[in-house]
Coordinates of C-alpha atoms and ligand atoms in Angstrom, one line a residue:
Chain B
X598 CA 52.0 22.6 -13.1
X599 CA 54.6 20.1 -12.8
X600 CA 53.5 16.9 -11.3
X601 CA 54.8 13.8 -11.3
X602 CA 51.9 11.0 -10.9
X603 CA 52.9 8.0 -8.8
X604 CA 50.6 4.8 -8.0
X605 CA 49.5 5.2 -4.9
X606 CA 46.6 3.9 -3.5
X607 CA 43.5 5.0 -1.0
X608 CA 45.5 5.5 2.2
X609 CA 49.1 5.1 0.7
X610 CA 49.9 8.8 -0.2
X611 CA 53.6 9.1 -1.2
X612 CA 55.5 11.0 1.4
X613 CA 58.3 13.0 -0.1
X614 CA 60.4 11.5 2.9
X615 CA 59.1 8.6 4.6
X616 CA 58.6 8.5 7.6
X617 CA 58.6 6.4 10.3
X618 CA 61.8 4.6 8.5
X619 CA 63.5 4.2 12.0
X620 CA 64.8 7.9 12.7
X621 CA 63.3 8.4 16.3
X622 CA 63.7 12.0 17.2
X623 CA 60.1 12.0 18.9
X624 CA 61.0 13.4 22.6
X625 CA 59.6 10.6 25.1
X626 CA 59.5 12.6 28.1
X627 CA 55.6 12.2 28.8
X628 CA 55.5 8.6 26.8
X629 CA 52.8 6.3 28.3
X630 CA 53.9 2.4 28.6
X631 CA 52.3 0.2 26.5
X632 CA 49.5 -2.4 27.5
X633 CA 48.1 -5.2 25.5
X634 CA 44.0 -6.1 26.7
X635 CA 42.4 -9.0 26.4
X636 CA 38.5 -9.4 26.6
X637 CA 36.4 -12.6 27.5
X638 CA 33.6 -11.6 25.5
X639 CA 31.2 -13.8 27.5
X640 CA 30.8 -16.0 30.4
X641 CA 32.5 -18.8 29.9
X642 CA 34.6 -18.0 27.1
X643 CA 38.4 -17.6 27.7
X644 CA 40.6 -13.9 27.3
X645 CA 41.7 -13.1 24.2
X646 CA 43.9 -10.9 23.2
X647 CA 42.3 -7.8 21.8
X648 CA 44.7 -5.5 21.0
X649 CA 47.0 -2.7 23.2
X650 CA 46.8 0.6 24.2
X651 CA 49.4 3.6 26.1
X652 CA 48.6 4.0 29.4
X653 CA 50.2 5.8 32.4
X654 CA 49.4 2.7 34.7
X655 CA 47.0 -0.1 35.4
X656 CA 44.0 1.7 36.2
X657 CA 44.2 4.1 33.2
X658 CA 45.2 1.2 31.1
X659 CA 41.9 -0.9 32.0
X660 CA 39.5 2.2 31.9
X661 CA 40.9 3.3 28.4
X662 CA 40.7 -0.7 27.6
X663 CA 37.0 -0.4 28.3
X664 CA 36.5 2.5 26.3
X665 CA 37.6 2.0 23.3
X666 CA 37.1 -2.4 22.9
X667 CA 34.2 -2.5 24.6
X668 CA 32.0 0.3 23.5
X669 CA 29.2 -2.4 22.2
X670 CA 29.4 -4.7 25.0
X671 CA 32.3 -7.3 23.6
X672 CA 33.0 -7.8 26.7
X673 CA 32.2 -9.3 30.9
X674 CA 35.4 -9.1 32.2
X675 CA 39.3 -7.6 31.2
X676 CA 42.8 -7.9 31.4
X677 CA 45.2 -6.0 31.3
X678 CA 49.1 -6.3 31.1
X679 CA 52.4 -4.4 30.4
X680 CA 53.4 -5.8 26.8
X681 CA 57.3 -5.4 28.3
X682 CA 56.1 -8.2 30.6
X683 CA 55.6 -10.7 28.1
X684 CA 57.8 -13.1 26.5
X685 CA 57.1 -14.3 22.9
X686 CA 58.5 -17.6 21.4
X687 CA 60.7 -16.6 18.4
X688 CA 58.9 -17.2 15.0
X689 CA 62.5 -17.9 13.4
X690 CA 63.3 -20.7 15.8
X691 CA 59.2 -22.0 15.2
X692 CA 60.2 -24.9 13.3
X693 CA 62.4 -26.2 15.7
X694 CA 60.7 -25.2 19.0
X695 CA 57.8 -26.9 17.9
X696 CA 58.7 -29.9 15.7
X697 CA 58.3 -32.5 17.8
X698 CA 55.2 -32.4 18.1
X699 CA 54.5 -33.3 14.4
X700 CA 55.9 -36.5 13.9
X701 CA 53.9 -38.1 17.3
X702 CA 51.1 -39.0 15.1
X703 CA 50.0 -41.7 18.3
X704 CA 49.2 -39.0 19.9
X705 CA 46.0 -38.9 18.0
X706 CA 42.7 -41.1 17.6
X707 CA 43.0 -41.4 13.9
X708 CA 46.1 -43.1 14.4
X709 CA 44.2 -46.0 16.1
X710 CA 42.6 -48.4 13.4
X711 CA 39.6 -49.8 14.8
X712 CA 36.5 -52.2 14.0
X713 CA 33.4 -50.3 12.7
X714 CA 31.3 -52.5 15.1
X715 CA 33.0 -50.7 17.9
X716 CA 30.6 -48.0 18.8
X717 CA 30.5 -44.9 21.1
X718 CA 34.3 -44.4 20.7
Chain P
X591 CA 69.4 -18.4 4.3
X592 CA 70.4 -15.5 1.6
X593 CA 68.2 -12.4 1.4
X594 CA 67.0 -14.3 -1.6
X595 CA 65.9 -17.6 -0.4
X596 CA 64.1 -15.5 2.7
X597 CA 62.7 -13.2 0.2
X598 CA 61.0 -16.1 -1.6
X599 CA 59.9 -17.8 1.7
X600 CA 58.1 -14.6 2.3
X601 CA 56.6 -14.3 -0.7
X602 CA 55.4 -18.0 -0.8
X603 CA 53.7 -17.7 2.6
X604 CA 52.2 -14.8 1.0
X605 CA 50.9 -17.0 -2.1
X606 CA 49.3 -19.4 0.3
X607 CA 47.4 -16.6 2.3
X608 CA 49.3 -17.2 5.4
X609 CA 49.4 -14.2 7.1
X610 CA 52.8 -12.3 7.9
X611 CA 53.3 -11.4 11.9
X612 CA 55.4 -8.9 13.7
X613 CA 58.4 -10.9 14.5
X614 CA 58.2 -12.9 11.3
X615 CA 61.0 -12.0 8.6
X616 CA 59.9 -9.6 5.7
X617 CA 61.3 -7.5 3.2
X618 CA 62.5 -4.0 4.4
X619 CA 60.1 -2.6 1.7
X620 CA 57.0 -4.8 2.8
X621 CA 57.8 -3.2 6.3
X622 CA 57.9 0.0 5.0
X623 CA 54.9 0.2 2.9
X624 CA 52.8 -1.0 5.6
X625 CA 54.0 1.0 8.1
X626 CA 53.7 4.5 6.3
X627 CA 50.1 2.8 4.8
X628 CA 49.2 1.7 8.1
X629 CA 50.3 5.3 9.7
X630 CA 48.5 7.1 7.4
X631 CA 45.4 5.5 8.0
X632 CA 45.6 6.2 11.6
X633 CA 46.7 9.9 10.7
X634 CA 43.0 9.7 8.5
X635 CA 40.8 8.4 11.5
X636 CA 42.5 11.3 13.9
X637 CA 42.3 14.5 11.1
X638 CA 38.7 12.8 10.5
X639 CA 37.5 13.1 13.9
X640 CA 37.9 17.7 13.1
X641 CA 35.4 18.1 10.8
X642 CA 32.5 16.0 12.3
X643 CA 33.4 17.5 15.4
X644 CA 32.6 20.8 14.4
X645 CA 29.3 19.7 14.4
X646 CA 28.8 18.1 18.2
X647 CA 27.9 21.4 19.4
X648 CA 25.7 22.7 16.8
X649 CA 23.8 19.1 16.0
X650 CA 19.6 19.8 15.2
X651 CA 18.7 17.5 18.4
X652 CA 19.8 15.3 21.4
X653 CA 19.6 12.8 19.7
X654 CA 22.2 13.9 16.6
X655 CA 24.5 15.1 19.1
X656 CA 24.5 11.7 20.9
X657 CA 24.9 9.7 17.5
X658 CA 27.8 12.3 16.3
X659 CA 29.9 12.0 19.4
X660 CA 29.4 8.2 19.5
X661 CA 30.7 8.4 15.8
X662 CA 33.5 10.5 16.6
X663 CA 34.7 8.4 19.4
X664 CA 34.6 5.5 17.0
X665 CA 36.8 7.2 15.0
X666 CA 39.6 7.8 18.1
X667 CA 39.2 4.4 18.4
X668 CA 39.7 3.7 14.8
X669 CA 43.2 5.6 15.0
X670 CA 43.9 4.0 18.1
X671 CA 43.7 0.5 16.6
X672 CA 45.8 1.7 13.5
X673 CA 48.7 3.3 15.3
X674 CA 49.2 0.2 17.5
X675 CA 49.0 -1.8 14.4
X676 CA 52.2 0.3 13.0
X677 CA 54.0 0.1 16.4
X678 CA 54.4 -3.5 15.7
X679 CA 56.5 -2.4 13.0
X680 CA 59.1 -0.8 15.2
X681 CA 58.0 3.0 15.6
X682 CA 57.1 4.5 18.0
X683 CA 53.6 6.2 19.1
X684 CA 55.6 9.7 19.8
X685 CA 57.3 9.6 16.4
X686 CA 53.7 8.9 14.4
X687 CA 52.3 12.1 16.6
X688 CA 55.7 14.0 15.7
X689 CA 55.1 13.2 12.1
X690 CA 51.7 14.1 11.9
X691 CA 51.6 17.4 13.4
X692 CA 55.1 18.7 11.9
X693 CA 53.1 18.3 8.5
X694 CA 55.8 15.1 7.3
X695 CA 53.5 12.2 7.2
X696 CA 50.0 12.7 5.4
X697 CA 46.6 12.1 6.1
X698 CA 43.7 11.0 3.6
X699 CA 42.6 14.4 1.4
X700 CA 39.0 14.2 2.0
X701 CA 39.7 15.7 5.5
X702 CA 40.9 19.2 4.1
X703 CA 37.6 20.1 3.0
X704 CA 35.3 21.9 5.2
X705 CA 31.7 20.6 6.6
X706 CA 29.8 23.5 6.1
X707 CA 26.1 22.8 7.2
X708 CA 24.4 20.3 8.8
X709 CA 23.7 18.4 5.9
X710 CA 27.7 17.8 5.3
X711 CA 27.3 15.5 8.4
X712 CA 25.0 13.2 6.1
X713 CA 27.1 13.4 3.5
X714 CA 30.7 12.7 5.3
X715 CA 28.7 9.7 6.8
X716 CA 27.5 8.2 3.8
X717 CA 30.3 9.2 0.9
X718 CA 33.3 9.8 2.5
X719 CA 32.6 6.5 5.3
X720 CA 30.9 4.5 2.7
X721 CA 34.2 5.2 0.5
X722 CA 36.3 4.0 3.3
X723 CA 33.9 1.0 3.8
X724 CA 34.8 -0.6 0.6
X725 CA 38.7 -0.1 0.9
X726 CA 38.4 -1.0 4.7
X727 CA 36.2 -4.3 4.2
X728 CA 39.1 -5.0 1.1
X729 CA 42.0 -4.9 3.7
X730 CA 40.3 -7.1 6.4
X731 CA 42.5 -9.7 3.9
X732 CA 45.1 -7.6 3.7
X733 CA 48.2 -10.0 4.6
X734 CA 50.2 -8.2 7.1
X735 CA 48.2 -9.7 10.8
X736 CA 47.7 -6.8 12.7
X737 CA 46.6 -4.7 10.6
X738 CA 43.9 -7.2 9.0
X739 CA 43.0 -7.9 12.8
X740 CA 42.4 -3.9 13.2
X741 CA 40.7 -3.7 10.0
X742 CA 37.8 -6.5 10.7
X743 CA 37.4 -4.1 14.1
X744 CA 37.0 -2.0 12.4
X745 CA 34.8 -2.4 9.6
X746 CA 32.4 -4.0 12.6
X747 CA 31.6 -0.4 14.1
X748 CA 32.0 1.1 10.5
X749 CA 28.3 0.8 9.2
X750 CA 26.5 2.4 11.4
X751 CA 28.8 5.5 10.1
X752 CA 27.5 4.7 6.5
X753 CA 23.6 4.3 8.1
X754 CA 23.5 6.8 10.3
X755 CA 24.9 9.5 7.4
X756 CA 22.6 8.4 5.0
X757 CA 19.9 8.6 7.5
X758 CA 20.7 12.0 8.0
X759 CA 20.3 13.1 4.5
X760 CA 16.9 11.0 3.9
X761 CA 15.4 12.9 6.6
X762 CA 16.3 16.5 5.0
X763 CA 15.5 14.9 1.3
X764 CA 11.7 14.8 3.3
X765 CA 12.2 18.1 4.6
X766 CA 11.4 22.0 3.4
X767 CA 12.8 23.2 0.5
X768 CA 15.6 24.7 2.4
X769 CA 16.5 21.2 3.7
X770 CA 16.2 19.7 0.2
X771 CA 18.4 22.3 -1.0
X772 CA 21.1 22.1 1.6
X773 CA 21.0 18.5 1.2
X774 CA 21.5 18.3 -2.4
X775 CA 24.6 21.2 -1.9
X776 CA 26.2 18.6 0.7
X777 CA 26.7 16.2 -1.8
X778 CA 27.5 18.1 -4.7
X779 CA 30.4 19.6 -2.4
X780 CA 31.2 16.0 -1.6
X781 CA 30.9 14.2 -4.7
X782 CA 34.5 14.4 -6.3
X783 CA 36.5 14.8 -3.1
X784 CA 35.3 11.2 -2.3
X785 CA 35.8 10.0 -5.3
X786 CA 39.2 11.2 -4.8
X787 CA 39.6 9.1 -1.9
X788 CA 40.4 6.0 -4.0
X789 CA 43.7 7.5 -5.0
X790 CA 45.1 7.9 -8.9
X791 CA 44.1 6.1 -11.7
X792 CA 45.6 2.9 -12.4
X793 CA 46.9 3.6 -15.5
X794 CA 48.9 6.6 -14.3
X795 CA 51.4 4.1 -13.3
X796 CA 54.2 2.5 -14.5
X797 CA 55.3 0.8 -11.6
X798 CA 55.1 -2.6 -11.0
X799 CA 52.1 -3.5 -8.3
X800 CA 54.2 -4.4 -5.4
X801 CA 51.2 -4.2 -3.0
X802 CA 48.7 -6.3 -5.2
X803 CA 51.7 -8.8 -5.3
X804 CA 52.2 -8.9 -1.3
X805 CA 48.5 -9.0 -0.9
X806 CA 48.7 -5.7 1.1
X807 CA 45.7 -4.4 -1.7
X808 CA 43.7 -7.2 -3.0
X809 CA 42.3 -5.0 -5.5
X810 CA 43.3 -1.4 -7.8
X811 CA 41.9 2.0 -6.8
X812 CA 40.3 2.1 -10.0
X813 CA 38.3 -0.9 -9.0
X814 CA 37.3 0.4 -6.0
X815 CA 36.2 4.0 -7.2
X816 CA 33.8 1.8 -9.9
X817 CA 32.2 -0.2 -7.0
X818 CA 31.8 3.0 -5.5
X819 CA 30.0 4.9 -8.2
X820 CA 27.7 2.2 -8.7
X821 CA 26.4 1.8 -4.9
X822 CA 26.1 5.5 -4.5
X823 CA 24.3 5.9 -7.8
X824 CA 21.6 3.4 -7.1
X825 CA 21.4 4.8 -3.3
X826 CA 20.9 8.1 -4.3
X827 CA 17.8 7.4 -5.8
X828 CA 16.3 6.7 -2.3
X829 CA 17.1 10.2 -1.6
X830 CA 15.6 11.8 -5.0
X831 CA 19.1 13.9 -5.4
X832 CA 21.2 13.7 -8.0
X833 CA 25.1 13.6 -8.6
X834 CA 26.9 16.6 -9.8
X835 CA 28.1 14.7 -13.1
X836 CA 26.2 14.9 -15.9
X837 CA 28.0 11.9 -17.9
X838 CA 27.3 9.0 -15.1
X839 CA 25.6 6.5 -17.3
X840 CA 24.7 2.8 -17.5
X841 CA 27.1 1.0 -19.6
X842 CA 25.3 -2.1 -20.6
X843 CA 29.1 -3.8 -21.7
X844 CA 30.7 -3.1 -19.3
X845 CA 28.0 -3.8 -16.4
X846 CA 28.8 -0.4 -14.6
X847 CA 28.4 3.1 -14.5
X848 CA 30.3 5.4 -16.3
X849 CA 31.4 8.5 -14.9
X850 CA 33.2 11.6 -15.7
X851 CA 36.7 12.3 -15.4
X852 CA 38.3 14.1 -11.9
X853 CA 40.1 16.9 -11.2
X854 CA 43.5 15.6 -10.9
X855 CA 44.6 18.8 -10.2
X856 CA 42.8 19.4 -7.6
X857 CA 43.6 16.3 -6.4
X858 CA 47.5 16.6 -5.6
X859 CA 46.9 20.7 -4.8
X860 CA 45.2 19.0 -2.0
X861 CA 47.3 16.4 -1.6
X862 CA 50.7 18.9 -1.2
X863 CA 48.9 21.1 1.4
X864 CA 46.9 23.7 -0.8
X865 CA 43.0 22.6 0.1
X866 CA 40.7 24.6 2.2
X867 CA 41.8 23.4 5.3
X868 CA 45.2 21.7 5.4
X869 CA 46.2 24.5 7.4
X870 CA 43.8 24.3 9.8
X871 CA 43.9 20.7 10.5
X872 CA 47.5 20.5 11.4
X873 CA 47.0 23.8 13.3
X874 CA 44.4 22.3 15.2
X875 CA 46.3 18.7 15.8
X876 CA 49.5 21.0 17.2
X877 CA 47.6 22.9 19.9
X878 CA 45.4 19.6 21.0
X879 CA 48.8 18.1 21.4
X880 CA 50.7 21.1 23.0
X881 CA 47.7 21.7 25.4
X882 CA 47.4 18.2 26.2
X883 CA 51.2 17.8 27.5
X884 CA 50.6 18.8 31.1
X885 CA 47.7 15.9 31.4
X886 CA 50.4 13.6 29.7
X887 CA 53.0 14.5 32.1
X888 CA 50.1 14.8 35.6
X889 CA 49.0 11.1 35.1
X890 CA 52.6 9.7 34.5
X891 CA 53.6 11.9 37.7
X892 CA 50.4 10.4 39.6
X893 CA 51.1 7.0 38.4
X894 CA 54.7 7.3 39.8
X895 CA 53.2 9.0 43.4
X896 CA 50.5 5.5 43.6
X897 CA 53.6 3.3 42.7
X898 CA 55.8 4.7 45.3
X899 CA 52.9 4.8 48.0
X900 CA 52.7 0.9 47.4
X901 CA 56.5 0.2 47.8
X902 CA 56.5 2.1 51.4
X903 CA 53.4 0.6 52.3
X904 CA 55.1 -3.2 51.5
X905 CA 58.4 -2.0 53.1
Ligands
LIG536 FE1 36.7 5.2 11.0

């Protein structure tokens, strides 16, 4: 047998054509939106994001949200929302979008030098 | 920035453990590998869910047929984490399905082999889960976000997979001699396949270790398949069965077990299609996913129908 032996590891089994390398010819004609779900896991606690799901619409997207995040009670209370509906900041323009923030070093209490007899501050 | 200066901004994020996300730049092969690693994964947790489901109807008691389903449901969820970990990658949910079931994109091996008796339940749990354990709890660090944020989910429902299948065969080690013997027969059958599971040796490569380098692996399948002999071969003791390999020894320099060599052979027969149930499987994905079209196309329908209903009502 003729077999040629490359490195692959547990869960990355060559494909003899990859896939998934950007030709889409999957037909979308009964393609679910996506949803992304976030979970407050208790009282108190604020949503986080969880992860996202395909659903035909609100209701399926919370009841499928439930069932598979929440099987071991992560969580009192979800959300739900269409991931079209949300708007990202652009990592490539992080630097600037969030730069001036970094040199405001006032804006902090270390930057106050104070007396150690000043307590309860 | 040139494609090189990006490329080394990547990889120094990399070097400092800072995670890589969605939108951030990365090397078209980084994408890539993750996404058919990522896909494939998926693929496994779906194929999985066949051959533990064979048994939901045919479990010993209530209370085997409660734990089995809640197992196999884990594992939908499992996929479902995994394939929206890949669609961050920029492919689509459809085009994973396509690729699965039109035979293109593969699966892990261990799934082609069939579960046979009860016992095979015990043994998928403990072996084949406990194998994915140690590669799952590995890529928890992996450095590509989502799918490190999947793979902590992940591992977090994972044990009681490993537990539950060990539990299983403990009880039959206690049983009749017909339950000791089908017990011991599960995990001979099992044995090699899940050593399989870690992939080629390391030496059968001359490729430079791209993935170890991105971080995507933290550590070589033949790592892996040594950490694995050496859990399973003190475990097994519990059980009073032994391993179908006569040379698994202690190795007192090299602080493992030592173990005999696989059927590499087997291995990629499996691998390109020819186990025991290759055919099956994808035959089985296909008519799930043919069959299931009208619900697919019924909710959108009623989804559209409740949507409409609300405009008229606000009009
Ligand atoms: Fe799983």
């Amino acid at each position: 047998m003729n077999i040629q032996i490359r490195k692959c590891y547990y869960g990355d089994i060559p494909e003899e054509n990859n896939s998934g390398a950007g030709t889409q010819s999957a037909s979308n004609e009964s393609l679910w939106p996506l949803w992304e779900v976030f979970i407050r896991s208790k009282q108190g606690l604020d949503h986080k994001h969880a992860g996202s799901l395909h659903a035909a619409d609100a209701q399926m997207a919370m009841e499928n949200a439930r069932d598979v995040y929440t099987r071991r009670q992560e969580g009192v209370s979800l959300w739900v929302v269409e991931s079209k509906n949300i708007h990202a900041s652009n990592p490539d323009e992080a630097e600037m979008f969030f730069e001036p923030s970094s040199d405001k070093a006032y804006r902090h209490p270390t930057f106050y030098d104070l007396p150690d007899e000043v307590k309860h501050m | 920035m040139s494609l090189h200066d990006l490329e080394k901004t990547f990889q120094d994020k990399i070097d400092k453990e800072i995670k890589i996300e969605p939108k951030d730049w990365m090397p078209e092969a980084y994408r890539k590998t993750n996404l058919r690693q990522i896909s494939q994964h998926a693929h496994s947790e779906i194929v999985g869910m066949l051959p533990e489901g064979n048994w939901i109807t045919r479990a010993p008691s209530l209370k085997r047929k409660a734990i089995l389903i809640a197992k196999v449901q884990d594992e939908a969820g499992h996929g479902l984490y995994l394939y929206s970990a890949a669609e961050t990658l920029g492919t689509s949910r459809e085009q994973m399905v396509e690729d699965l079931n039109s035979g293109k994109a593969k699966y892990s091996s261990i799934f082609n082999y069939p579960t046979l008796t009860w016992a095979d339940m015990g043994a998928v749990g403990w072996l084949v889960d406990g194998a994915a354990i140690l590669n799952q709890v590995m890529l928890c660090r992996t450095s590509y976000g989502p799918y490190a944020r999947a793979m902590v989910r992940i591992c977090k429902e994972e044990s009681f997979h490993q537990r539950q299948g060990f539990e299983t065969l403990l009880v039959l080690s206690k049983g009749t001699k017909e339950q000791k013997a089908m017990c011991q027969d599960a995990i001979n059958r099992w044995w090699w396949p899940s050593l399989m599971m870690f992939g080629p040796k390391d030496s059968e490569s001359t490729n430079s270790d791209q993935s170890i380098k991105w971080k995507i692996k933290r550590k070589t399948n033949d790592e892996l398949r040594q950490q694995f002999v050496d859990m399973i071969t003190e475990q097994i003791k519990l059980l009073g069965m032994t391993l179908p390999d006569e040379s698994i020894r202690w190795n007192k320099q090299r602080n493992h077990y030592d173990f005999g060599e696989i059927n590499w052979d087997e291995f990629w027969s499996v691998v390109k299609g020819n186990g025991p149930c290759n055919k099956q499987r994808l035959e089985a994905k296909n008519k799930d996913h043919q069959e299931g079209l009208w619900v697919r196309k019924a909710a959108l329908a009623y989804a559209e129908k409740k949507r409409l209903r609300v405009t008229v009502k606000v009009a």
